[in-house]
Amino acid sequence: MTAHTAPAAPTAPAPGTDAPGTDDVLHYSAFTTDPSGGNPAGVVLDAAALDDAQMVAIAARVGYSETAFITSRDESARRYGLRYFSPRAEVAFCGHATIATAVALAERTGPGELVFDTPVGEIRVATTLADGTDGTDGADGADGDGSAPQATLTSAPAHSRPADEALTEQVLKALRWTRDDLDPALPPHIAFAGNDHFVLAAATRERLADLDYDFDALEELMHRHEWTTVHLVWRESADRFDFHARDPFPPGGVVEDPATGAAAAAFGGYLRALGLITEPTRVRIRQGEDMGRPSELLVDLTPDDDRSRVTGRAVRIPGA
């Protein structure tokens, strides 16, 4: 399975405009310490002069699942307007591109808290550098191992609702799965933390690994219901919060995402809705393994807070 399909033809910038090309885009891989792993994202640090058509054209040329664009800034407050575009259209929220942008800014302006004004509202991100410092008198980062800069985003309020039977059958048909392929302990839901994700839990690791879905059928279904991804998960053990995940993303022109921070945040709302979060809990999600781009996403949850805190590292992609 390849990571990308050919995107729709981008809209060309108007004659005489000075839209940046791909040389103006930073390339980072998020949720990894290895540039060959994780989920790559483009980052444009100054997109104030760009219109929507120019941003989608740049995202199409870059070819990643999303490129993030900083459209406004208040440097003294460390506050930035942030928008996200897939090769086809604007996306309301993108977790891995948020992590990548936060790390890119922290490397240039120093560690500490950043605030992003996004289409889904305010997103706060705490950053630390590779030595673990976070800009607060040398305090260590939450998961500092010194290998790469780290960012922790606090999501929009997350929630989840059961998916109805007829809709679940349509998703299963597009995936070429059956009811027997599902884990009965983790029922189908539609989860939200800025955008919607259809959550399905596989009964076995083998079922999750064998992903061969009907791209056109799933794309049509996701467009109709405005889902960003279908979040497919498998739980290693009922007594641990260790999951493996895969995220088909046909609406963005991408067969599959190697790491999906927005889905991880929404999945936090799903676990809370099922009553599984009874104390402060760290959820570990491994994604991208079956694509050859292993990623790790950490999700911190508490029973009395409906927001998810998603942590990941990000590294610059050399030569890109």
Coordinates of C-alpha atoms in Angstrom, one line a residue:
M1 CA 0.0 0.0 0.0
T2 CA 1.4 3.4 -0.9
A3 CA 1.0 6.4 1.3
H4 CA -0.4 8.8 -1.3
T5 CA -2.6 8.8 -4.3
A6 CA -2.5 11.4 -7.1
P7 CA -4.2 14.5 -5.8
A8 CA -6.7 16.5 -7.7
A9 CA -5.2 19.2 -9.9
P10 CA -4.5 22.2 -7.8
T11 CA -5.8 25.6 -8.6
A12 CA -3.0 27.7 -10.1
P13 CA -2.1 31.0 -8.4
A14 CA -3.4 34.1 -10.3
P15 CA -1.0 35.6 -12.8
G16 CA 1.3 38.1 -11.2
T17 CA 0.9 36.8 -7.6
D18 CA 3.9 36.0 -5.6
A19 CA 2.9 32.7 -4.1
P20 CA 5.7 30.7 -2.5
G21 CA 6.8 27.4 -4.0
T22 CA 7.9 24.3 -2.3
D23 CA 11.2 25.9 -1.4
D24 CA 9.4 28.0 1.2
V25 CA 7.9 24.9 2.9
L26 CA 9.7 23.3 5.9
H27 CA 9.4 19.5 6.0
Y28 CA 9.0 17.7 9.3
S29 CA 8.0 14.2 10.3
A30 CA 5.8 14.1 13.4
F31 CA 5.3 11.4 16.1
T32 CA 8.8 10.0 15.5
T33 CA 12.5 10.6 16.2
D34 CA 13.4 9.2 12.8
P35 CA 12.8 11.2 9.7
S36 CA 12.0 8.0 7.8
G37 CA 9.2 7.3 10.2
G38 CA 6.2 9.2 11.5
N39 CA 3.9 11.4 9.4
P40 CA 5.4 14.0 7.2
A41 CA 3.9 17.5 7.2
G42 CA 4.7 20.7 5.4
V43 CA 5.0 23.9 7.5
V44 CA 4.8 27.4 6.0
L45 CA 5.9 29.8 8.7
D46 CA 4.6 33.0 6.9
A47 CA 1.4 32.5 4.9
A48 CA -0.1 35.9 5.7
A49 CA -0.2 36.9 2.0
L50 CA -1.6 33.7 0.7
D51 CA -5.2 33.0 -0.3
D52 CA -7.0 29.7 -0.1
A53 CA -6.3 28.7 -3.7
Q54 CA -2.6 29.3 -3.2
M55 CA -2.5 27.3 0.0
V56 CA -4.2 24.3 -1.5
A57 CA -1.9 24.5 -4.5
I58 CA 1.2 24.5 -2.3
A59 CA -0.2 21.5 -0.3
A60 CA -0.8 19.7 -3.6
R61 CA 2.8 20.3 -4.7
V62 CA 4.2 19.2 -1.4
G63 CA 2.1 16.0 -1.6
Y64 CA 1.8 15.2 2.1
S65 CA -1.5 14.5 3.8
E66 CA -1.5 18.0 5.3
T67 CA 0.6 21.2 5.1
A68 CA 0.2 23.8 7.9
F69 CA 0.1 27.5 7.2
I70 CA 0.7 30.3 9.8
T71 CA -1.6 33.0 8.6
S72 CA -1.1 35.5 11.5
R73 CA 1.1 36.0 14.5
D74 CA 1.6 37.9 17.7
E75 CA 5.2 37.0 18.6
S76 CA 5.2 38.6 22.0
A77 CA 2.2 36.5 23.1
R78 CA 3.5 33.4 21.2
R79 CA 0.1 33.3 19.5
Y80 CA -0.4 32.3 15.8
G81 CA -3.2 31.8 13.4
L82 CA -2.9 28.3 11.9
R83 CA -4.7 26.6 9.0
Y84 CA -4.3 23.2 7.4
F85 CA -4.7 22.0 3.8
S86 CA -4.6 18.6 2.3
P87 CA -3.7 18.2 -1.4
R88 CA -7.4 18.7 -2.1
A89 CA -9.0 21.0 0.4
E90 CA -8.8 22.7 3.8
V91 CA -8.9 20.5 6.8
A92 CA -10.4 21.9 10.1
F93 CA -7.8 20.4 12.3
C94 CA -4.7 18.3 11.9
G95 CA -2.8 16.9 14.9
H96 CA 0.5 15.9 13.3
A97 CA 0.9 19.2 11.4
T98 CA 0.2 21.0 14.7
I99 CA 3.0 19.0 16.4
A100 CA 5.3 19.7 13.4
T101 CA 4.5 23.4 13.4
A102 CA 5.0 23.7 17.2
V103 CA 8.4 22.0 17.0
A104 CA 9.5 24.2 14.0
L105 CA 8.6 27.4 16.0
A106 CA 10.2 26.1 19.3
E107 CA 13.4 25.5 17.4
R108 CA 13.4 29.1 16.1
T109 CA 11.8 31.0 19.0
G110 CA 12.6 28.8 22.0
P111 CA 10.6 26.3 24.0
G112 CA 7.5 26.9 26.1
E113 CA 3.8 27.3 25.4
L114 CA 2.3 28.3 22.1
V115 CA -1.2 29.2 21.2
F116 CA -2.7 28.4 17.8
D117 CA -6.0 29.9 16.6
T118 CA -7.4 27.2 14.3
P119 CA -10.7 26.6 12.5
V120 CA -11.8 24.5 15.5
G121 CA -10.8 27.1 18.1
E122 CA -7.8 27.7 20.4
I123 CA -5.2 25.0 20.6
R124 CA -2.5 25.3 23.2
V125 CA 0.7 23.4 22.7
A126 CA 3.6 22.9 25.2
T127 CA 7.0 22.4 23.7
T128 CA 10.3 21.2 24.8
L129 CA 13.6 21.0 23.0
A130 CA 15.8 17.9 22.5
D131 CA 17.6 18.5 25.8
G132 CA 14.2 18.3 27.6
T133 CA 14.1 22.0 28.5
D134 CA 10.7 23.7 28.2
G135 CA 11.6 27.3 28.8
T136 CA 10.5 27.3 32.5
D137 CA 13.7 27.6 34.4
G138 CA 15.1 24.4 32.9
A139 CA 12.3 22.0 33.9
D140 CA 12.2 18.7 32.1
G141 CA 9.7 17.8 29.4
A142 CA 6.9 15.4 30.0
D143 CA 8.6 12.6 28.2
G144 CA 12.1 13.9 27.7
D145 CA 14.6 11.4 26.5
G146 CA 16.7 14.0 24.7
S147 CA 16.2 12.4 21.3
A148 CA 14.1 15.1 19.5
P149 CA 12.0 18.1 20.3
Q150 CA 8.6 17.3 21.7
A151 CA 5.1 19.0 21.7
T152 CA 2.0 18.3 23.6
L153 CA -1.3 19.7 22.2
T154 CA -4.4 20.1 24.2
S155 CA -7.4 19.3 22.0
A156 CA -10.8 20.8 21.7
P157 CA -13.3 19.1 23.9
A158 CA -13.6 15.5 22.8
H159 CA -16.8 13.4 22.8
S160 CA -18.1 10.2 21.2
R161 CA -21.4 8.6 20.3
P162 CA -22.4 5.1 19.2
A163 CA -22.6 4.5 15.4
D164 CA -25.9 3.1 14.2
E165 CA -26.0 -0.4 12.8
A166 CA -26.8 0.5 9.2
L167 CA -24.0 3.0 9.0
T168 CA -21.5 0.5 10.5
E169 CA -22.5 -2.0 7.9
Q170 CA -21.7 0.5 5.2
V171 CA -18.3 1.1 6.6
L172 CA -17.6 -2.6 7.0
K173 CA -18.6 -3.2 3.4
A174 CA -16.2 -0.5 2.1
L175 CA -13.4 -1.9 4.3
R176 CA -14.2 -5.5 3.1
W177 CA -14.6 -6.5 6.8
T178 CA -17.3 -8.4 8.5
R179 CA -18.9 -8.2 12.0
D180 CA -16.7 -11.2 13.0
D181 CA -13.6 -9.0 12.5
L182 CA -14.6 -6.6 15.3
D183 CA -13.7 -6.5 19.0
P184 CA -17.1 -6.7 20.8
A185 CA -15.6 -4.9 23.8
L186 CA -14.9 -1.7 21.8
P187 CA -18.1 -0.9 19.8
P188 CA -18.2 1.3 16.7
H189 CA -18.5 5.0 17.5
I190 CA -18.1 8.4 15.8
A191 CA -15.6 10.3 17.9
F192 CA -14.8 14.1 17.8
A193 CA -12.0 16.4 19.0
G194 CA -12.2 19.1 16.4
N195 CA -13.4 16.9 13.5
D196 CA -15.2 13.5 13.3
H197 CA -13.6 10.1 13.0
F198 CA -15.4 6.8 12.7
V199 CA -13.8 4.4 15.2
L200 CA -13.7 0.6 14.6
A201 CA -11.8 -1.9 16.7
A202 CA -10.4 -5.0 15.1
A203 CA -10.5 -8.3 17.0
T204 CA -7.0 -9.3 15.9
R205 CA -3.7 -7.7 14.9
E206 CA -3.9 -9.8 11.7
R207 CA -7.2 -8.2 10.7
L208 CA -5.7 -4.7 11.3
A209 CA -2.6 -5.5 9.2
D210 CA -4.6 -6.8 6.2
L211 CA -6.0 -3.5 5.0
D212 CA -7.3 -3.5 1.5
Y213 CA -10.4 -1.3 1.2
D214 CA -12.6 0.1 -1.5
F215 CA -11.0 3.6 -1.8
D216 CA -13.9 5.2 -3.8
A217 CA -16.7 3.7 -1.7
L218 CA -15.0 4.8 1.6
E219 CA -14.2 8.2 0.2
E220 CA -17.9 8.8 -0.8
L221 CA -19.1 7.6 2.6
M222 CA -16.6 9.8 4.4
H223 CA -17.5 12.9 2.3
R224 CA -21.2 12.3 2.9
H225 CA -20.8 12.1 6.7
E226 CA -17.9 14.6 6.9
W227 CA -15.5 12.2 8.7
T228 CA -11.8 13.1 8.5
T229 CA -10.5 9.5 8.9
V230 CA -11.7 6.0 9.8
H231 CA -9.8 5.2 12.9
L232 CA -9.1 1.5 13.0
V233 CA -7.6 0.2 16.2
W234 CA -6.5 -3.0 17.9
R235 CA -5.9 -3.3 21.7
E236 CA -2.9 -5.4 22.7
S237 CA -4.4 -6.4 26.1
A238 CA -7.6 -5.6 28.0
D239 CA -5.5 -4.6 31.1
R240 CA -3.3 -2.0 29.2
F241 CA -4.0 1.1 27.2
D242 CA -1.6 0.1 24.4
F243 CA -3.2 0.2 20.9
H244 CA -2.2 -0.2 17.3
A245 CA -4.0 2.0 14.7
R246 CA -4.4 2.6 11.0
D247 CA -6.3 5.6 9.5
P248 CA -7.6 5.6 6.0
F249 CA -7.9 9.2 4.7
P250 CA -9.3 9.0 1.1
P251 CA -11.0 12.5 1.4
G252 CA -7.5 14.0 1.5
G253 CA -6.3 12.0 -1.5
V254 CA -4.3 9.7 0.9
V255 CA -4.8 6.0 1.2
E256 CA -3.6 6.0 4.8
D257 CA -2.0 8.3 7.4
P258 CA 1.1 7.1 9.2
A259 CA 0.2 9.0 12.4
T260 CA -3.0 10.9 13.1
G261 CA -3.0 13.2 16.1
A262 CA -6.6 14.5 15.5
A263 CA -7.9 10.9 15.5
A264 CA -5.8 10.1 18.6
A265 CA -7.4 13.1 20.4
A266 CA -10.9 12.0 19.3
F267 CA -10.0 8.4 20.5
G268 CA -9.5 9.8 23.9
G269 CA -13.1 11.0 23.9
Y270 CA -14.1 7.6 22.8
L271 CA -12.4 5.8 25.7
R272 CA -13.9 8.3 28.1
A273 CA -17.4 7.8 26.6
L274 CA -17.0 4.0 27.2
G275 CA -16.3 4.6 30.9
L276 CA -12.7 3.2 30.6
I277 CA -11.0 6.3 32.0
T278 CA -11.4 6.2 35.7
E279 CA -8.1 7.8 36.7
P280 CA -5.3 9.8 35.0
T281 CA -4.3 7.5 32.1
R282 CA -1.7 7.5 29.4
V283 CA -2.7 5.8 26.2
R284 CA 0.0 4.7 23.8
I285 CA -0.9 4.4 20.1
R286 CA 1.5 2.8 17.6
Q287 CA 0.6 3.7 14.0
G288 CA 2.3 3.5 10.6
E289 CA 4.0 0.2 11.3
D290 CA 2.3 -1.6 8.4
M291 CA 3.3 1.2 6.1
G292 CA 7.0 1.1 7.1
R293 CA 6.7 4.5 8.8
P294 CA 6.4 3.6 12.5
S295 CA 5.0 6.3 14.8
E296 CA 4.2 6.7 18.5
L297 CA 1.4 8.9 19.8
L298 CA 0.9 9.4 23.6
V299 CA -2.6 10.5 24.8
D300 CA -3.1 11.7 28.4
L301 CA -6.6 11.6 29.7
T302 CA -8.4 12.3 33.0
P303 CA -12.0 11.3 33.9
D304 CA -13.0 14.9 34.8
D305 CA -11.5 16.7 31.7
D306 CA -13.0 16.2 28.3
R307 CA -9.9 17.4 26.5
S308 CA -7.2 15.1 25.2
R309 CA -3.5 15.9 25.5
V310 CA -1.6 14.4 22.6
T311 CA 2.2 14.2 22.8
G312 CA 4.7 13.5 20.0
R313 CA 8.2 14.3 18.8
A314 CA 9.0 15.8 15.5
V315 CA 12.2 16.0 13.4
R316 CA 13.2 17.9 10.3
I317 CA 13.4 15.8 7.1
P318 CA 16.9 16.2 5.7
G319 CA 17.2 17.2 2.1
A320 CA 13.5 17.9 1.7

